[in-house]
XYZ file of C-alpha atoms in Angstrom:
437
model
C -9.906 100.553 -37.449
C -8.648 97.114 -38.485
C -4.551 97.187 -39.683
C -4.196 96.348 -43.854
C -3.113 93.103 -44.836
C 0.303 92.602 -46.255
C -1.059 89.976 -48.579
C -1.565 90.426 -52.276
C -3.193 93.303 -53.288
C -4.687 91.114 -56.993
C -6.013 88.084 -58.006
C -3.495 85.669 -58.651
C -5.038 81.992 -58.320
C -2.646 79.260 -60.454
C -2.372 75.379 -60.946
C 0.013 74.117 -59.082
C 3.503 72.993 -60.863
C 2.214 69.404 -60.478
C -1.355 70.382 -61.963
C 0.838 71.874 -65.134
C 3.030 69.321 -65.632
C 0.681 66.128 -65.053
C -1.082 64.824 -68.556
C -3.003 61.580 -69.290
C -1.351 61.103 -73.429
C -4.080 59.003 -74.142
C -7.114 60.949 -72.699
C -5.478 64.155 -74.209
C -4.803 62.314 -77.508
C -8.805 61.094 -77.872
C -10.147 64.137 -76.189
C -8.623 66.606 -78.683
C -9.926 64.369 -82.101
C -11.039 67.345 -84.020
C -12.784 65.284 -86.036
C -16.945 63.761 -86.675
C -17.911 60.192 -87.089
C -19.368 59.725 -90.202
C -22.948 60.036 -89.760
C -24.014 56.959 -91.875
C -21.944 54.660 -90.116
C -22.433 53.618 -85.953
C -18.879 54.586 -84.358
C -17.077 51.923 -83.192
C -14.636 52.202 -80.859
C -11.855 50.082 -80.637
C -9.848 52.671 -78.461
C -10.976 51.790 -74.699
C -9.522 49.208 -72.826
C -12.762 48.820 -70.684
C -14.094 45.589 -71.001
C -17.744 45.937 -69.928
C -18.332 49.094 -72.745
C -20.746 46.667 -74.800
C -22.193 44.649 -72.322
C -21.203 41.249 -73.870
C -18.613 40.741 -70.903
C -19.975 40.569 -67.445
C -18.831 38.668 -64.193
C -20.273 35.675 -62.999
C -23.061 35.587 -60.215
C -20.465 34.597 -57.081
C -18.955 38.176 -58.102
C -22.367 40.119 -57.863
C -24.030 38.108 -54.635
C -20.899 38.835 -52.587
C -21.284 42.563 -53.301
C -24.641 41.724 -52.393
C -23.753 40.163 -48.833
C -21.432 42.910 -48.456
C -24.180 45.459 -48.028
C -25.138 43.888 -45.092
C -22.135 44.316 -43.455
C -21.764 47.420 -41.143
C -18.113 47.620 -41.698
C -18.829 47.712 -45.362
C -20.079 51.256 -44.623
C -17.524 52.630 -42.450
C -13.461 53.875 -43.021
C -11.156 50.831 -43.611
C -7.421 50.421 -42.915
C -5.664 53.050 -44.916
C -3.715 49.805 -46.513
C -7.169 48.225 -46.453
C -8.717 45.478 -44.514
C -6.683 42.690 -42.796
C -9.028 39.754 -43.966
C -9.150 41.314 -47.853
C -5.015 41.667 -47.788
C -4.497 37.930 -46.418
C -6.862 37.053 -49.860
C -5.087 38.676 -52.086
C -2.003 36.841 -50.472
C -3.244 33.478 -50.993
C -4.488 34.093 -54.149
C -1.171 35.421 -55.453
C 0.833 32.673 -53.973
C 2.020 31.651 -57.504
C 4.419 34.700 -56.677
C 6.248 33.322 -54.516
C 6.097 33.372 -50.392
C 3.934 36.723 -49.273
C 1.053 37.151 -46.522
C -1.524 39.824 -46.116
C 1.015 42.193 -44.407
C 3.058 42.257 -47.687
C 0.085 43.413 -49.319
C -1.535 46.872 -49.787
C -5.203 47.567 -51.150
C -5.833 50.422 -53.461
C -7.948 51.988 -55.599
C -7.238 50.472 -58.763
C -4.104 49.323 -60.057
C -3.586 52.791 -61.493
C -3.331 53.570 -58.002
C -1.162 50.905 -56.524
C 1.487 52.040 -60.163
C 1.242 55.590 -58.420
C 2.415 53.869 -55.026
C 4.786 51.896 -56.463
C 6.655 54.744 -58.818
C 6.443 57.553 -55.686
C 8.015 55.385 -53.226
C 10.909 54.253 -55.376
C 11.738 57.649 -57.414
C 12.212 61.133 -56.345
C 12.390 64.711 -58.751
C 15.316 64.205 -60.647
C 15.779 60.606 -61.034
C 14.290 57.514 -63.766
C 12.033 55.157 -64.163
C 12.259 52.637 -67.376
C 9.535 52.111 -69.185
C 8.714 49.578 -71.943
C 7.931 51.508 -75.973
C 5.714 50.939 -76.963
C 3.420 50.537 -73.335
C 0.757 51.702 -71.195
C 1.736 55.621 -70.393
C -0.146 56.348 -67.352
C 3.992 55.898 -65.594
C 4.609 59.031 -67.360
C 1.571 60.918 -66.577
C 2.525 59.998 -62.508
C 6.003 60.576 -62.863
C 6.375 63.552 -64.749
C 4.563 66.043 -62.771
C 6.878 64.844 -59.772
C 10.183 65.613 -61.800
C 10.586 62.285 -62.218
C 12.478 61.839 -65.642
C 10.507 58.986 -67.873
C 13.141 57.081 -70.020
C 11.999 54.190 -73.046
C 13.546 50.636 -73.625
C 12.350 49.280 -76.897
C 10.656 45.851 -77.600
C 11.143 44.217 -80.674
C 7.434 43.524 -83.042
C 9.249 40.706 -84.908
C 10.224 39.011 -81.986
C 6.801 39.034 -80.301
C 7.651 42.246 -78.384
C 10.474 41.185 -76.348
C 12.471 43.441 -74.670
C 15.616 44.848 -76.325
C 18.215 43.388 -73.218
C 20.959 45.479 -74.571
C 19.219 48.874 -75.247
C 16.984 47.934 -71.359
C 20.411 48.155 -69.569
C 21.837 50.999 -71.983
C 18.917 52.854 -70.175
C 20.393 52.318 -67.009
C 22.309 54.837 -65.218
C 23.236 56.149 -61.792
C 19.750 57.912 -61.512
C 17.488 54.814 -62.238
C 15.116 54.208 -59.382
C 13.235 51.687 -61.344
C 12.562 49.401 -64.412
C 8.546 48.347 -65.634
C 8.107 45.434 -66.937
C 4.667 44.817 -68.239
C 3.528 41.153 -68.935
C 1.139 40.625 -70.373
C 1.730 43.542 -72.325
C -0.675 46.724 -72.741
C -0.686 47.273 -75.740
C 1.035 44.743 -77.146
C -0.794 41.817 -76.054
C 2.711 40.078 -75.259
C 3.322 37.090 -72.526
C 7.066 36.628 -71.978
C 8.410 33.036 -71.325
C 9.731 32.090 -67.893
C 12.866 32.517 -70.056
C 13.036 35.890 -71.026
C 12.007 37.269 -67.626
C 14.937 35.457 -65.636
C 17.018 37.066 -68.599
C 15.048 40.595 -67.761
C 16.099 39.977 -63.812
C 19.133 39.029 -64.891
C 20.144 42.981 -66.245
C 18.181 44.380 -63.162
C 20.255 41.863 -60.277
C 23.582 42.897 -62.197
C 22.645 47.117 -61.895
C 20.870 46.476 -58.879
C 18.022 48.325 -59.818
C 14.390 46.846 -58.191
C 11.287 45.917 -60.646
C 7.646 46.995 -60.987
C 6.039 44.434 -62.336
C 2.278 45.215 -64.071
C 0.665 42.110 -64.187
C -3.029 43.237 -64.435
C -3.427 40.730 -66.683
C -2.028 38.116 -65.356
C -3.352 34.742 -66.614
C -5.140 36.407 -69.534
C -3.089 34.244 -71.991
C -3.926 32.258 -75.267
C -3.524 28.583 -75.717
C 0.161 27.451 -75.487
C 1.650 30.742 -73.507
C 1.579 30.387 -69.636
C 1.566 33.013 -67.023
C 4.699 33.348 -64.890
C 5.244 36.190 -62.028
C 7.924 38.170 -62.290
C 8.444 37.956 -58.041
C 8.521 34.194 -58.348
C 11.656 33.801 -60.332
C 13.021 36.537 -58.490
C 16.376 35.459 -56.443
C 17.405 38.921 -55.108
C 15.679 41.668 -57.420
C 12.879 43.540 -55.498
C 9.708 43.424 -57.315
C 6.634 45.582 -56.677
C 3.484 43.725 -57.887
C 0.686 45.631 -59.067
C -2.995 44.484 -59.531
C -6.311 44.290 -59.544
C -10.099 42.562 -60.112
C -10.250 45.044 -62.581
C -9.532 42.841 -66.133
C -9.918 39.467 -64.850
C -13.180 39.878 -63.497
C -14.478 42.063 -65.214
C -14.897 45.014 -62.785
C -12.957 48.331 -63.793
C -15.330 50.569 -62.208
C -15.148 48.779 -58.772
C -11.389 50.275 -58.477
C -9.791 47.279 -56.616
C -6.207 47.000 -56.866
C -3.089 45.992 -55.030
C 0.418 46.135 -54.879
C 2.418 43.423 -53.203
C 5.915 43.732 -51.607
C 8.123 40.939 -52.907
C 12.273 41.293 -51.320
C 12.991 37.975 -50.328
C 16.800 39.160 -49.422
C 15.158 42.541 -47.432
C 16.891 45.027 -49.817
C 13.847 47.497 -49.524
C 14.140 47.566 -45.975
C 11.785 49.089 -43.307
C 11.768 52.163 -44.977
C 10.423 51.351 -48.444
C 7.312 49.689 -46.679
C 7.207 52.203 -44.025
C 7.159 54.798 -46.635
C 4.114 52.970 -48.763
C 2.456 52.661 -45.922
C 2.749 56.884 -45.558
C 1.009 57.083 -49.233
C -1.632 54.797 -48.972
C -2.520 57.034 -46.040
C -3.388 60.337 -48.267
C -6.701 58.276 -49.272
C -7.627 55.679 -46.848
C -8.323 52.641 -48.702
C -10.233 51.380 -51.384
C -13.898 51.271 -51.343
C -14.924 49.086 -47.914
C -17.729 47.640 -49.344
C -15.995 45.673 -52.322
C -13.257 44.784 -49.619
C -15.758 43.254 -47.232
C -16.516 40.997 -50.945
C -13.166 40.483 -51.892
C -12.401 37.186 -49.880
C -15.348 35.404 -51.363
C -14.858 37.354 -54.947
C -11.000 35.696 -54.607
C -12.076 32.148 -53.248
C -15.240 31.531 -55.405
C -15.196 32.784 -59.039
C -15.187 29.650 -61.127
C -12.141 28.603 -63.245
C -14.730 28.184 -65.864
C -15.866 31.693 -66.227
C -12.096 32.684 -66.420
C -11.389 30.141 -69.658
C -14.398 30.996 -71.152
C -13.797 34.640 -70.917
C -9.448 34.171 -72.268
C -11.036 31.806 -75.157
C -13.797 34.655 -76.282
C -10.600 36.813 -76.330
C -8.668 34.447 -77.868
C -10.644 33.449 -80.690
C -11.487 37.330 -81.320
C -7.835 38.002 -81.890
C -7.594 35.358 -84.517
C -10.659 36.726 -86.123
C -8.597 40.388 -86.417
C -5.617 38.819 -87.525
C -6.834 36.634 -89.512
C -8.876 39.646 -91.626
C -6.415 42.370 -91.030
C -3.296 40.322 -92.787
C -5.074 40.416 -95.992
C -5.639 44.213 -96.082
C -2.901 46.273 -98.394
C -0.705 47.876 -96.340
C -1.397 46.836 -93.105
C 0.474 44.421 -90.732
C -1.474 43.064 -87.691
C 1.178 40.979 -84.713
C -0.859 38.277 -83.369
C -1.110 38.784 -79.243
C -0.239 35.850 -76.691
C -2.854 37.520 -74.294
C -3.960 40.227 -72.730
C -6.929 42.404 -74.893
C -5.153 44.305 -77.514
C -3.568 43.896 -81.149
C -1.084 46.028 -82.517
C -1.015 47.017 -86.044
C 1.756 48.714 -88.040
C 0.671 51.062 -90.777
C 3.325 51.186 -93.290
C 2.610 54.741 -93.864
C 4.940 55.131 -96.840
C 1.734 53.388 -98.814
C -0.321 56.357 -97.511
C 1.655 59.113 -98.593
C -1.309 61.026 -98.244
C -1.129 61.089 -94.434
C 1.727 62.400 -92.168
C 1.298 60.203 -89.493
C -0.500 57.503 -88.191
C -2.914 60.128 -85.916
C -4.008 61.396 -89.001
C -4.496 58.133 -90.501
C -6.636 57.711 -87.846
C -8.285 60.349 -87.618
C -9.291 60.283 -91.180
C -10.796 56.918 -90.859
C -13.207 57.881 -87.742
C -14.194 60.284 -90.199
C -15.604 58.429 -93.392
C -15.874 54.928 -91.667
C -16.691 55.301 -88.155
C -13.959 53.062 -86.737
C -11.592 54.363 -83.718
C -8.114 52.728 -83.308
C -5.520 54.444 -80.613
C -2.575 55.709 -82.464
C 0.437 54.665 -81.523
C 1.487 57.919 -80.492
C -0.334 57.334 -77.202
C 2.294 54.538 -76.765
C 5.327 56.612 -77.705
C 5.547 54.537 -80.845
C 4.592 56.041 -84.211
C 3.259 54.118 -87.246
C 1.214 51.537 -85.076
C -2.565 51.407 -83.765
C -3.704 49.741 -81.120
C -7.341 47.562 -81.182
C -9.607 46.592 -78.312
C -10.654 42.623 -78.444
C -13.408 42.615 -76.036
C -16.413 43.948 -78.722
C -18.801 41.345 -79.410
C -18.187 39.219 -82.935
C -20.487 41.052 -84.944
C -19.208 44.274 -83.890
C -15.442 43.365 -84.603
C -16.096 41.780 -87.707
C -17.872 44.916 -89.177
C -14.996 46.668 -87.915
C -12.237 44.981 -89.896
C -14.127 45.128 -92.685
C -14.433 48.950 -92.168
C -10.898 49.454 -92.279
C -10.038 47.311 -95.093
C -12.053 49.089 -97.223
C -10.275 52.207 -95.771
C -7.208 51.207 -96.692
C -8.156 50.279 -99.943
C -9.864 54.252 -100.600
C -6.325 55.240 -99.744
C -3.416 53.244 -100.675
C -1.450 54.996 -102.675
C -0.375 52.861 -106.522
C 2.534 50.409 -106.646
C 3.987 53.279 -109.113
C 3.659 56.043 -106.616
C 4.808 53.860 -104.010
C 7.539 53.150 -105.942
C 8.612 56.720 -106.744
C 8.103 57.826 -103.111
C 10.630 54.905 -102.253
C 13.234 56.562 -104.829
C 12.450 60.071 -103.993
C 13.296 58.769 -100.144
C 16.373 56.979 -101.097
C 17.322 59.998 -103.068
C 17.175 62.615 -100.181
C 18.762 60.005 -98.147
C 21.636 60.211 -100.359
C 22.045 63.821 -101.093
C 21.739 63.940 -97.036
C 24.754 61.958 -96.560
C 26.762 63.462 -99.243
C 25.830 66.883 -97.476
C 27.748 65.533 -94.346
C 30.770 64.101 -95.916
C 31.976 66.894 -97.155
């Protein structure tokens, strides 16, 4: 007769702590919409940053034929380097040598930049220490961070100053327990390219706490006439920076989850370690897909510069089209990106009394005109929506129309705005009367 276990005498099968405690805001955000599109109007969605959703965006042939030739390859087919292929790392190297001095063994493939932002945060921050992080900005640090314990903690940029970064309130963040600062140029969502200028002034905060950068730059180069790119690492005198990237905007490829992240220290600050222990978490996957690193030499080396401006002016000359019809609508104020894909809008809400917040502004407008902007709250900054730029024309132009005529079913009278502005200013008072005495 076989002895009992000791084990548990139930059923008792949980999600980990991790599991619990890790959420994507913006999936949760659009997932949980309780609301219909209006069933006379085609949705639109202005909400996903995914370039190839309506198929007017699509890389150039040199991309495609050297997945093509990559088939071919055996070692296309088999496990790669855990930190990816020797040959694809030395690419990305020389094609990233506007960021200063770095070869292949600085480099570290992965599967999508969302992956190489997950290397970079893990190997800088443990449970119980910070990472900064632009508001508004892209929030998939916090859904990496905070199911590790890792604390997430805001800096502000400033809309009427083109979404610079707030200097002083960036190193009022700071403390003992800050493992790390993002800085994200060009900016998702903002659409924001900082001048050589402001990111020496950025460094400048991060050399005097001595606290290393990572530096998104998924977009880099995707900027409008009269901005320029510049890397963060090649400024960089003694700050460490972590570089993360990808083929994903820039060509045109989200789907083919090619990233990287690239070591910058030119005075060795990170040490042995740092790299050592990046090398230890690229090894819980193995590598990107082999078969789009077998391509990624040629993909790097022979893309035409011409497909790249012709792609940035489309872009460009979609944002002025927003703009341009979004200024004119009552109670809306669009800020006119320097790159990147997006425009944000602020709703001045107090001429929409009607609605508590800018989610169910939104909301309300997927509902009777078919048109879905993110809400700022996925950025951690209320009062705001964020628009894709990559529909085609038509498609955008329809859309702005949409919403001004959205905004014109619901803006509230100069005489009610008016009287909500008093009724404000009167609670404001009685408030502070209530705490003098």
């Amino acid at each position: 007769m076989s002895r009992r276990s000791q084990g548990k005498r139930s059923w008792d099968v949980r999600a980990s702590v991790l599991a619990r405690n890790t959420h994507n805001l913006i999936r949760s955000i659009v997932e949980n919409l309780q609301v219909e599109p209006n069933p006379n109007k085609p949705l639109i969605a202005l909400s996903v940053g995914d370039p190839t959703v309506f198929g007017n965006l699509n890389p150039p042939e040199q991309v495609l034929q050297a997945v093509r030739d990559s088939i071919e390859w055996s070692s296309s087919r088999g496990y790669g380097s855990m930190v990816g292929h020797q040959e694809a790392r030395q690419a990305v190297a020389k094609y990233s040598a506007h960021q200063g001095s770095v070869t292949g063994d600085d480099v570290i493939l992965c599967s999508g930049c969302s992956h190489a932002i997950e290397l970079a945060v893990t190997v800088l921050a443990d449970s119980g220490q910070n990472i900064l992080v632009p508001r508004p900005g892209f929030m998939i640090y916090k859904t990496v961070a905070e199911g590790l314990g890792i604390e997430i903690k805001h800096y502000d940029l400033l809309p009427n100053q083109q979404w610079k970064v707030d200097l002083e309130d960036l190193e009022n963040q700071i403390d003992k327990e800050t493992a790390a600062i993002v800085v994200i140029n060009p900016s998702n969502p903002c659409g924001s390219v900082y001048t050589r200028e402001h990111l020496t002034e950025i460094l400048e905060v991060a050399s005097r706490n001595c606290v290393p950068i990572i530096a998104d730059e998924i977009y880099e180069h995707f900027v409008f006439a009269g901005h320029e790119f510049t890397a963060m690492s090649a400024i960089s005198k003694d700050v460490p920076v972590l570089t993360c990237g990808g083929l994903t905007k820039r060509f045109l490829v989200p789907g083919w989850r090619m990233g990287w992240l690239i070591i910058h220290d030119r005075q060795n600050i990170l040490g042995r370690e740092v790299r050592k222990g990046l090398f230890n978490l690229a090894s819980k996957i193995l590598g990107p897909s082999t078969l789009i690193q077998r391509a990624l030499p040629t993909i790097l080396e022979s893309t035409p510069q011409s497909f790249f401006d012709e792609v940035v002016l489309f872009i460009e000359n979609q944002a002025k089209l927003a703009f341009e019809e979004l200024q004119r609508v009552p109670g809306l104020k669009p800020i006119m990106p320097q790159g990147a894909m997006y425009m944000m809008i602020e709703i001045k809400m107090s001429q929409f009394p009607e609605f508590k917040s800018e989610l169910q502004f939104v909301e309300r407008m997927v509902a009777e005109q078919s048109v879905f902007c993110l809400p700022g709250e996925c950025f951690c900054y209320p009062n705001y929506m964020r628009i894709v730029l990559t529909v085609p024309e038509d498609i955008l132009r329809e859309a702005c129309q949409r919403i001004a005529v959205f905004c014109q079913d619901h803006i509230a009278s100069r005489e009610n705005i008016n009287k909500i502005g008093s009724n404000e200013v009167a609670l404001a008072n009685e408030a502070c009367e209530t705490i003098n005495v």
